[in-house]
Coordinates of C-alpha atoms and ligand atoms in Angstrom, one line a residue:
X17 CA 0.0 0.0 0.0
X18 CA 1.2 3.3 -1.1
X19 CA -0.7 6.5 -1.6
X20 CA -0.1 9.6 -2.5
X21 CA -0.8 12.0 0.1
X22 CA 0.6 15.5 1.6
X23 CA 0.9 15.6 5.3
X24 CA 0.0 18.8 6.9
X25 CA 2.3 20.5 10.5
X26 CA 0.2 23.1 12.0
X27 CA 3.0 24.3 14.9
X28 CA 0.8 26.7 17.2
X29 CA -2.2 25.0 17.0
X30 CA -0.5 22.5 19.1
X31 CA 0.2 24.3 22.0
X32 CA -3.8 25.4 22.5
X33 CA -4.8 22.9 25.2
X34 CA -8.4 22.0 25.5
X35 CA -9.2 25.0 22.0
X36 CA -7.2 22.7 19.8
X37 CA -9.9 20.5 19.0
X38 CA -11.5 23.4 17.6
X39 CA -8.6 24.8 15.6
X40 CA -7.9 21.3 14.4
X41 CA -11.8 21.4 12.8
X42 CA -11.5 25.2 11.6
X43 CA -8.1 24.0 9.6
X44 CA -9.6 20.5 8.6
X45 CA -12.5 23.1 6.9
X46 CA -10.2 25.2 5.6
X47 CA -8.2 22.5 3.6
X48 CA -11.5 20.5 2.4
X49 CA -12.9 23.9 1.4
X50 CA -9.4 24.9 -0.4
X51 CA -8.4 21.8 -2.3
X52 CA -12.0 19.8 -2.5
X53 CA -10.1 16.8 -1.3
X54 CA -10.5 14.0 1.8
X55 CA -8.6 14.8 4.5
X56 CA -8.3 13.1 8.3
X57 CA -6.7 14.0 11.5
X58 CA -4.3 11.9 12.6
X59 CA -1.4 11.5 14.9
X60 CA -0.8 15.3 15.4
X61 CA -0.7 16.0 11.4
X62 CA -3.6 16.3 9.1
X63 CA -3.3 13.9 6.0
X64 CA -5.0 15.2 3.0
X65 CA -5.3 13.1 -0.2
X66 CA -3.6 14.1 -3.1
X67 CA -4.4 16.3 -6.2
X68 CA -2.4 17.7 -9.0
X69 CA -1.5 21.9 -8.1
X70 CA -3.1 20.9 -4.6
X71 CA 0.6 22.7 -3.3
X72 CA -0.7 26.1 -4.1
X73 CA -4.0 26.4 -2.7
X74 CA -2.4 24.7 0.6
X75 CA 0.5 27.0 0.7
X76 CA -2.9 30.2 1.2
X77 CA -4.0 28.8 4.2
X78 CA -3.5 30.0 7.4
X79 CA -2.7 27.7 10.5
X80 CA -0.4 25.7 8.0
X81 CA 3.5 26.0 9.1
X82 CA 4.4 23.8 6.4
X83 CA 3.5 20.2 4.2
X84 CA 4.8 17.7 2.7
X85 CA 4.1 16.0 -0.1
X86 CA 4.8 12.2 -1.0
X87 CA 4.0 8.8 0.2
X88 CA 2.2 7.0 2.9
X89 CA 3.4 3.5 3.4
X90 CA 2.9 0.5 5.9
X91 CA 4.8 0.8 8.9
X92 CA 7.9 -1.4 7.8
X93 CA 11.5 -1.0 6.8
X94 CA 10.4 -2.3 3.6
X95 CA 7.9 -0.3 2.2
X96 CA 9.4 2.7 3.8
X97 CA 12.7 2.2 1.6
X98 CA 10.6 1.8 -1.2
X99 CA 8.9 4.7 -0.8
X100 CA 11.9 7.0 -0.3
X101 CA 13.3 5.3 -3.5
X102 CA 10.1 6.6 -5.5
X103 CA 10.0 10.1 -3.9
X104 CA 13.7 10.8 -5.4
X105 CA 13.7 13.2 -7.8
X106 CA 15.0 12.4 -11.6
X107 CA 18.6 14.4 -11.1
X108 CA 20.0 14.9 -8.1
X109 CA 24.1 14.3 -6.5
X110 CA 23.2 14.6 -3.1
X111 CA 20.9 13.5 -0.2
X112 CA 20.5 13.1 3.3
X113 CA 17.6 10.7 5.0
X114 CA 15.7 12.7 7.7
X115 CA 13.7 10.7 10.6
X116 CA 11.2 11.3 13.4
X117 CA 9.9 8.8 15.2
X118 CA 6.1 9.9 17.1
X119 CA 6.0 5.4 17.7
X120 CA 8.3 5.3 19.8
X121 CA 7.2 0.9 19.4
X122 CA 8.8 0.8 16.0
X123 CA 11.9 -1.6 16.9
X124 CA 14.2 1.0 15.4
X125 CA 15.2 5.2 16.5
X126 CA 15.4 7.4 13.9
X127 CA 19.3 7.6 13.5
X128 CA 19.0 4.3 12.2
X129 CA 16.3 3.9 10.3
X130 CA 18.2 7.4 8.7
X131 CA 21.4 4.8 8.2
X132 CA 19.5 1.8 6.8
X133 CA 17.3 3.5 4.5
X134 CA 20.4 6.3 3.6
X135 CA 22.5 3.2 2.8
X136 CA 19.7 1.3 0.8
X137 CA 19.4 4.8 -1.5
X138 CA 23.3 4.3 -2.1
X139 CA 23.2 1.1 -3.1
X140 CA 20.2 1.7 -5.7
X141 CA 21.4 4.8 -7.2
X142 CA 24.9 5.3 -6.6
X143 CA 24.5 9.1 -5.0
X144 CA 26.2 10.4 -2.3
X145 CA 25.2 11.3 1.5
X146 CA 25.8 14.9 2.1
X147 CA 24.4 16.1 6.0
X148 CA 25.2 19.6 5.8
X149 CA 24.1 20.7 2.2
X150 CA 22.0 18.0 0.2
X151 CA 20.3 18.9 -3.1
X152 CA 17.8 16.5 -1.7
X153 CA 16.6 15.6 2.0
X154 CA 13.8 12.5 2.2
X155 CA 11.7 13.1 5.4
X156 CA 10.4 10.2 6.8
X157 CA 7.9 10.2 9.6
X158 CA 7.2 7.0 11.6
X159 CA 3.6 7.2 13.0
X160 CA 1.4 4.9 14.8
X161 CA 0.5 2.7 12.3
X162 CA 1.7 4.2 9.1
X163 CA 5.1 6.5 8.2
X164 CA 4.9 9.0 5.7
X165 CA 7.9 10.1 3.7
X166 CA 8.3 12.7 1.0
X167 CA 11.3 14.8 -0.7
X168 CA 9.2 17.8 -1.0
X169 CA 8.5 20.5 1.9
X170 CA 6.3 23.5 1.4
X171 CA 6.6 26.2 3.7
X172 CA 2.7 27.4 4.6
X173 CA 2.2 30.7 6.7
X174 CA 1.4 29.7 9.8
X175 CA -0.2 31.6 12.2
X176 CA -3.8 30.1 13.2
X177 CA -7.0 29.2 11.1
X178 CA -9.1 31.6 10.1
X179 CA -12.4 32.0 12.0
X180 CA -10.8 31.1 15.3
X181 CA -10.4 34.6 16.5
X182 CA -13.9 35.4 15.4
X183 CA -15.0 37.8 12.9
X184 CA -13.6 41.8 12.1
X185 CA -14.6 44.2 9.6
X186 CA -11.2 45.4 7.0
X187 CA -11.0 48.8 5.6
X188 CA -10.0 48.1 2.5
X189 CA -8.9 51.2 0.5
X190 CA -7.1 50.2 -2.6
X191 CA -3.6 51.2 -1.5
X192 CA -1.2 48.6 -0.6
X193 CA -1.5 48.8 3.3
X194 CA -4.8 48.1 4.3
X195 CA -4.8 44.4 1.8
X196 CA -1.9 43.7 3.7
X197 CA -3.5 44.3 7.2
X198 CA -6.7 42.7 6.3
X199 CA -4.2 39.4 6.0
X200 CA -2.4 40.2 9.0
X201 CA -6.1 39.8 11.0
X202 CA -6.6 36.9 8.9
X203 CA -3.6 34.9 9.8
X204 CA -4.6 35.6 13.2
X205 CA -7.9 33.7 13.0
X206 CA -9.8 36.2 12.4
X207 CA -12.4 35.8 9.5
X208 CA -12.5 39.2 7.5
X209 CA -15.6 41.4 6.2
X210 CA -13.9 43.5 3.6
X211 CA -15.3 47.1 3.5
X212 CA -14.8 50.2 0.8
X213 CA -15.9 53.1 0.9
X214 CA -16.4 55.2 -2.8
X215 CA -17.5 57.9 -4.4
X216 CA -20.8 56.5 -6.6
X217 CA -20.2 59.5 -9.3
X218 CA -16.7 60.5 -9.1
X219 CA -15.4 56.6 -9.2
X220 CA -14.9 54.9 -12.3
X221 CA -15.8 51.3 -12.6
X222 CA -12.3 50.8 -12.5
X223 CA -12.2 51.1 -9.1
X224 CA -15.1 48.3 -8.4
X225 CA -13.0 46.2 -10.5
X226 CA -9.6 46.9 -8.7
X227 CA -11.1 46.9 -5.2
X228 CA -13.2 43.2 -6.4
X229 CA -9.8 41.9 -7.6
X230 CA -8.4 43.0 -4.0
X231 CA -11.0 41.0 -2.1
X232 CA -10.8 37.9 -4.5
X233 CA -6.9 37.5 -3.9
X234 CA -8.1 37.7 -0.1
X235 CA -10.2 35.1 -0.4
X236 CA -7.7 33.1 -2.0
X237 CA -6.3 33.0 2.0
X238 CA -9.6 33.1 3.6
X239 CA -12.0 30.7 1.1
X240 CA -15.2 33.3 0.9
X241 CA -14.9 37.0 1.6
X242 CA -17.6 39.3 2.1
X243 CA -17.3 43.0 0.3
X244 CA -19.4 45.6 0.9
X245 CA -19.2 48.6 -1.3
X246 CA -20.3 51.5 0.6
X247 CA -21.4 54.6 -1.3
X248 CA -20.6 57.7 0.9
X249 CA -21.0 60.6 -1.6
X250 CA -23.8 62.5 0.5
X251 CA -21.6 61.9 3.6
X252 CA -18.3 63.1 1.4
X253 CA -20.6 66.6 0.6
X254 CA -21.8 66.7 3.6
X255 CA -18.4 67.1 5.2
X256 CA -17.2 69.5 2.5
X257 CA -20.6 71.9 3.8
X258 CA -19.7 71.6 6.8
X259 CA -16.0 71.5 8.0
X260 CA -12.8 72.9 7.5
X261 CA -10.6 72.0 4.8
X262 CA -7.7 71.2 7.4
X263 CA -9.6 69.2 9.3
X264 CA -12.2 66.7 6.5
X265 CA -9.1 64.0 6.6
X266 CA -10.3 63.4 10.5
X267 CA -13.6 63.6 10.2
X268 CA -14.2 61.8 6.9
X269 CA -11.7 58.9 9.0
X270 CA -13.9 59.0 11.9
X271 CA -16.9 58.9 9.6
X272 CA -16.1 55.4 7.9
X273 CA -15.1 54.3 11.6
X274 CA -18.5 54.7 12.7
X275 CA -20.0 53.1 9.7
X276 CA -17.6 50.1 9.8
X277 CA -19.5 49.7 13.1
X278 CA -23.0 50.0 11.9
X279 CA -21.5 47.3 9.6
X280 CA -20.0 44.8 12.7
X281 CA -23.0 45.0 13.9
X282 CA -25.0 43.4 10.9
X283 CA -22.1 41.2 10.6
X284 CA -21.2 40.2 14.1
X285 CA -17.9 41.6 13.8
X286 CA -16.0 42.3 17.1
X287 CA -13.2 44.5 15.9
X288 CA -12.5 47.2 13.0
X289 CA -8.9 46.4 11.4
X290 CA -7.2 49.4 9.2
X291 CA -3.9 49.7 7.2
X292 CA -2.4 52.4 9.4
X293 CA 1.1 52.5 10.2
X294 CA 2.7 55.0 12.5
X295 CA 3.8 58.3 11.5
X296 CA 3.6 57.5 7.4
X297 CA 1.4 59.7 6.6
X298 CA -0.7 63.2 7.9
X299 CA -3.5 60.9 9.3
X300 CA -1.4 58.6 10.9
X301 CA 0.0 61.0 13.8
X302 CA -0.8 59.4 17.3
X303 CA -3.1 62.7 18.0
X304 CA -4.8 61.8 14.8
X305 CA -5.2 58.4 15.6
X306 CA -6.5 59.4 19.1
X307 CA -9.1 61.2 17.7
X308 CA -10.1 58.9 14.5
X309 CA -10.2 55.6 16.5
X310 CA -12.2 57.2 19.5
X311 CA -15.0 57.3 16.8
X312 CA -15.1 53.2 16.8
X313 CA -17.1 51.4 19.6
X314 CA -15.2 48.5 18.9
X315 CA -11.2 48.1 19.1
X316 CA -9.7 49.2 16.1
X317 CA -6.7 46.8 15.1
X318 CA -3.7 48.2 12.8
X319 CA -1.8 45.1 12.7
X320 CA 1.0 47.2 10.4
X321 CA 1.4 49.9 13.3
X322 CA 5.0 49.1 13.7
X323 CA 6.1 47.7 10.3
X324 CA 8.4 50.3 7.6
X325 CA 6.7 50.4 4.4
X326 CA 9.3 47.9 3.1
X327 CA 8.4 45.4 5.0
X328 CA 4.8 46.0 3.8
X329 CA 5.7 46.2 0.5
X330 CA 7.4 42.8 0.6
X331 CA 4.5 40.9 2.3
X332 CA 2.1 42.6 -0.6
X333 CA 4.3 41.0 -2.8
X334 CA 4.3 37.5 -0.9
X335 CA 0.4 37.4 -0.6
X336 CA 0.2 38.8 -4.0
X337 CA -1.4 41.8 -3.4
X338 CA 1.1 44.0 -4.7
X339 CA 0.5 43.9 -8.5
X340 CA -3.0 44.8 -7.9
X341 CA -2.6 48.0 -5.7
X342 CA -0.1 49.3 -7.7
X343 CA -2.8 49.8 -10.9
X344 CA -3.8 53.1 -10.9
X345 CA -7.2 54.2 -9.7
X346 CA -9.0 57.0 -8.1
X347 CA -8.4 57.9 -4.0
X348 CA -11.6 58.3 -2.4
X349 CA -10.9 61.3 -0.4
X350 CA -7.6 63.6 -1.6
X351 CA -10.1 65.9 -3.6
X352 CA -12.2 66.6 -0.7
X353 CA -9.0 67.6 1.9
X354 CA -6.2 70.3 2.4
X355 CA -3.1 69.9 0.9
X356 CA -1.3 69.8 4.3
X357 CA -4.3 68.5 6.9
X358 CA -4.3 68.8 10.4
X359 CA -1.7 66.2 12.2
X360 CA -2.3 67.3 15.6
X361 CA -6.1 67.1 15.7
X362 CA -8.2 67.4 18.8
X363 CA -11.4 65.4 19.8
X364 CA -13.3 69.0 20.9
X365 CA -12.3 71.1 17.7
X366 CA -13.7 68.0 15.6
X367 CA -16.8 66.9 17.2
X368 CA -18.8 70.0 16.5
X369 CA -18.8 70.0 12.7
X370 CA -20.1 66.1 13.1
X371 CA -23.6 65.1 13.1
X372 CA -24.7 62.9 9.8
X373 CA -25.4 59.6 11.3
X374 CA -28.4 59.4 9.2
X375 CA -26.6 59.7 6.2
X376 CA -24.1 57.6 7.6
X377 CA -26.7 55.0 7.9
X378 CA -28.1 55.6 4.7
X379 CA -25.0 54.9 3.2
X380 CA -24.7 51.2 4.4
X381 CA -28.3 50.2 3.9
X382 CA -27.0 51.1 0.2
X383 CA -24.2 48.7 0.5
X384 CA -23.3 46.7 -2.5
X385 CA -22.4 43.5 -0.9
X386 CA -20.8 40.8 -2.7
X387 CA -19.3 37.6 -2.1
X388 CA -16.4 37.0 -3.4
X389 CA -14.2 33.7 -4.2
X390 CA -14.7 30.3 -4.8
Ligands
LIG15 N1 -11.9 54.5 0.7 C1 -11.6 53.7 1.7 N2 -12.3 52.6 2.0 C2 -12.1 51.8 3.0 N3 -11.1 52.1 3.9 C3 -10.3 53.2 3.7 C4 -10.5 54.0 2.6 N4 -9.6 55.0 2.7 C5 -8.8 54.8 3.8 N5 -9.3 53.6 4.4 C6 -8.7 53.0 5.6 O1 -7.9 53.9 6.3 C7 -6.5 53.5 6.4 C8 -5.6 54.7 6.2 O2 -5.8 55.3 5.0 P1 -4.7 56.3 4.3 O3 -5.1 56.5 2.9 O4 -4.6 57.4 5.3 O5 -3.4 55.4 4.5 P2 -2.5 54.5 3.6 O6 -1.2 54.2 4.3 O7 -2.3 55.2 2.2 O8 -3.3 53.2 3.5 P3 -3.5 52.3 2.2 O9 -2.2 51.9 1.6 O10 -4.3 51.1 2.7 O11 -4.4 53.1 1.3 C9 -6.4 52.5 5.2 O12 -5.3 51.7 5.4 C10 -7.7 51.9 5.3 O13 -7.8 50.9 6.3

């Protein structure tokens, strides 16, 4: 008996206690829902039967720290050697044979099942051991009542699976932050609601488009993603009538807080996330974000608060985001604000031009929501 399989490590998960039984479901739904395929719990791994490109969809999901793909075999030196043989690559010099053993009944440790099966490979196929730096390593993993083994690791991106932190709303504005923080939250557990906020006459289709191919790489991580599309134009004019040039950046800010609350609360959502990072731009002073934030019943997360916009930039680029919040399109708000806005607003010299929670409300009953991925 061999089958093709890849076996799935999930590192934090196993230090949960009595949740894990939980995070171990959430991930076994994530996988079935990503690759369509069986998949079991069993001695501390998840085996999932194998598909052709099943490697990238399992590389998206979060709570995976990394897979491997090969053979389970019958729990003998036999049909593990065989196995190792098939799972070598066509060209290759080097290799090393790497063991752990979770039965600790099978009559041999893993240094010398790494010896016997290393010294059967030489014999076959005439390559060399190398330790240190093989072009090839073949991980076996002696279980219970079956060992997997496999030449080929994937690294996934850990963290835990998504929906076991419970549900947020994202602010989602087209830029390359605020993708990147709405996968932060995700690979935190937490199962995103994506919201945008446009301008129904200024905004060009092309912004729909861009802001639906934003939420459909997303889902790519999280299976299904909700998107609403919240038209704020009377809110936008509102603010215009009503306040200071210098000051519309806070108040516009605090506006979308307060409807990304109207929206957790249709949702169930227990926390707004945003793509702010410290200091990068005028909004993002911490008087700013004092003010904007206080706005939110909720906690508002920023999971990029502390991150330089190179290491943003490079997990946009990771998670694939990048390419798409690069195209250009139009911002929702820089028409409506000063060219140098307040950065050291206060709560009192804000709160008195406020006032349009009705056309706040207004605004997300007129939600487009969509749902978007496979
Ligand atoms: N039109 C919008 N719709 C939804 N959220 C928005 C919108 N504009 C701003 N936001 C939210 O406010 C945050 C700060 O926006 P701002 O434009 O000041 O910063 P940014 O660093 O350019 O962020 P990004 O790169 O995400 O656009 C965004 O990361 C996003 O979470």
């Amino acid at each position: 008996m061999m089958e093709k399989v890849a076996v799935v490590h999930y590192g934090e998960i196993g230090i949960k206690g009595k949740n894990r039984e939980f995070f171990e479901r959430k991930l076994i739904e994530a996988i079935k829902r990503a690759t369509g395929m069986r998949v079991r719990r069993k001695y501390g791994r998840i085996e999932v039967e194998y598909r052709e490109g099943l490697e990238s969809r399992m590389a998206k999901i979060p709570g995976i720290r990394y897979f491997g793909v090969g053979f389970k075999t019958e729990l003998n030196l036999e049909s593990i050697k065989k196995a190792a043989l098939s799972v070598l690559p066509e060209s290759f010099k080097t290799f090393k044979v790497d063991t752990s053993r979770s039965n600790k009944n099978f009559p041999m440790n893993s240094v010398e099942v790494n010896r016997k099966v290393g010294a059967f490979i030489v014999e076959k196929t005439g390559k060399k051991v190398d330790l240190t730096n093989p072009d090839v390593t073949v991980w076996i993993e002696i279980c219970e009542k079956e060992a997997y083994v496999y030449s080929k690791r994937y690294e996934g991106i850990g963290g835990l699976p998504v929906g076991v932190a419970g549900k947020v709303v994202a602010l989602i504005s087209g830029g390359i932050d605020s993708p990147v923080a709405a996968f932060m939250a995700m690979k935190r557990g937490c199962e995103v609601v994506a919201v945008h906020f446009f301008n129904q006459t200024m905004h060009s289709p092309k912004v729909r488009e861009k802001i639906r191919m934003l939420a459909e790489k997303l889902a790519e991580y999280q299976g299904k993603i909700k998107l609403y599309m919240v038209p704020f134009k009377e809110v936008q004019f509102e603010i215009i009538n009503r306040v200071p040039p210098k000051l519309r950046m806070v108040v516009y800010r605090r506006s979308m807080m307060r409807m990304a609350n109207l929206i957790a609360e249709k949702e169930g959502c227990k926390a707004v996330v945003t793509g702010d990072s410290l200091s990068q731009v005028a909004s993002q002073t911490l008087d700013n974000i004092n003010v904007i934030y206080s706005a939110s019943k909720l906690a508002v997360l920023p999971p990029l608060i502390g991150m330089d916009k190179e290491e943003i930039v490079a997990i946009a680029k990771r998670i694939e985001t990048y390419e798409i919040s690069i195209l250009p399109y139009e911002d929702c708000c820089s028409f409506m604000v000063a060219q140098h806005p307040e950065t050291r607003a206060k709560i009192e010299d804000v709160v008195k031009y406020e006032g349009f929670e009705e056309l706040e409300r207004k605004a997300v009953e007129e939600s487009e929501i969509l749902e978007v991925g496979s």
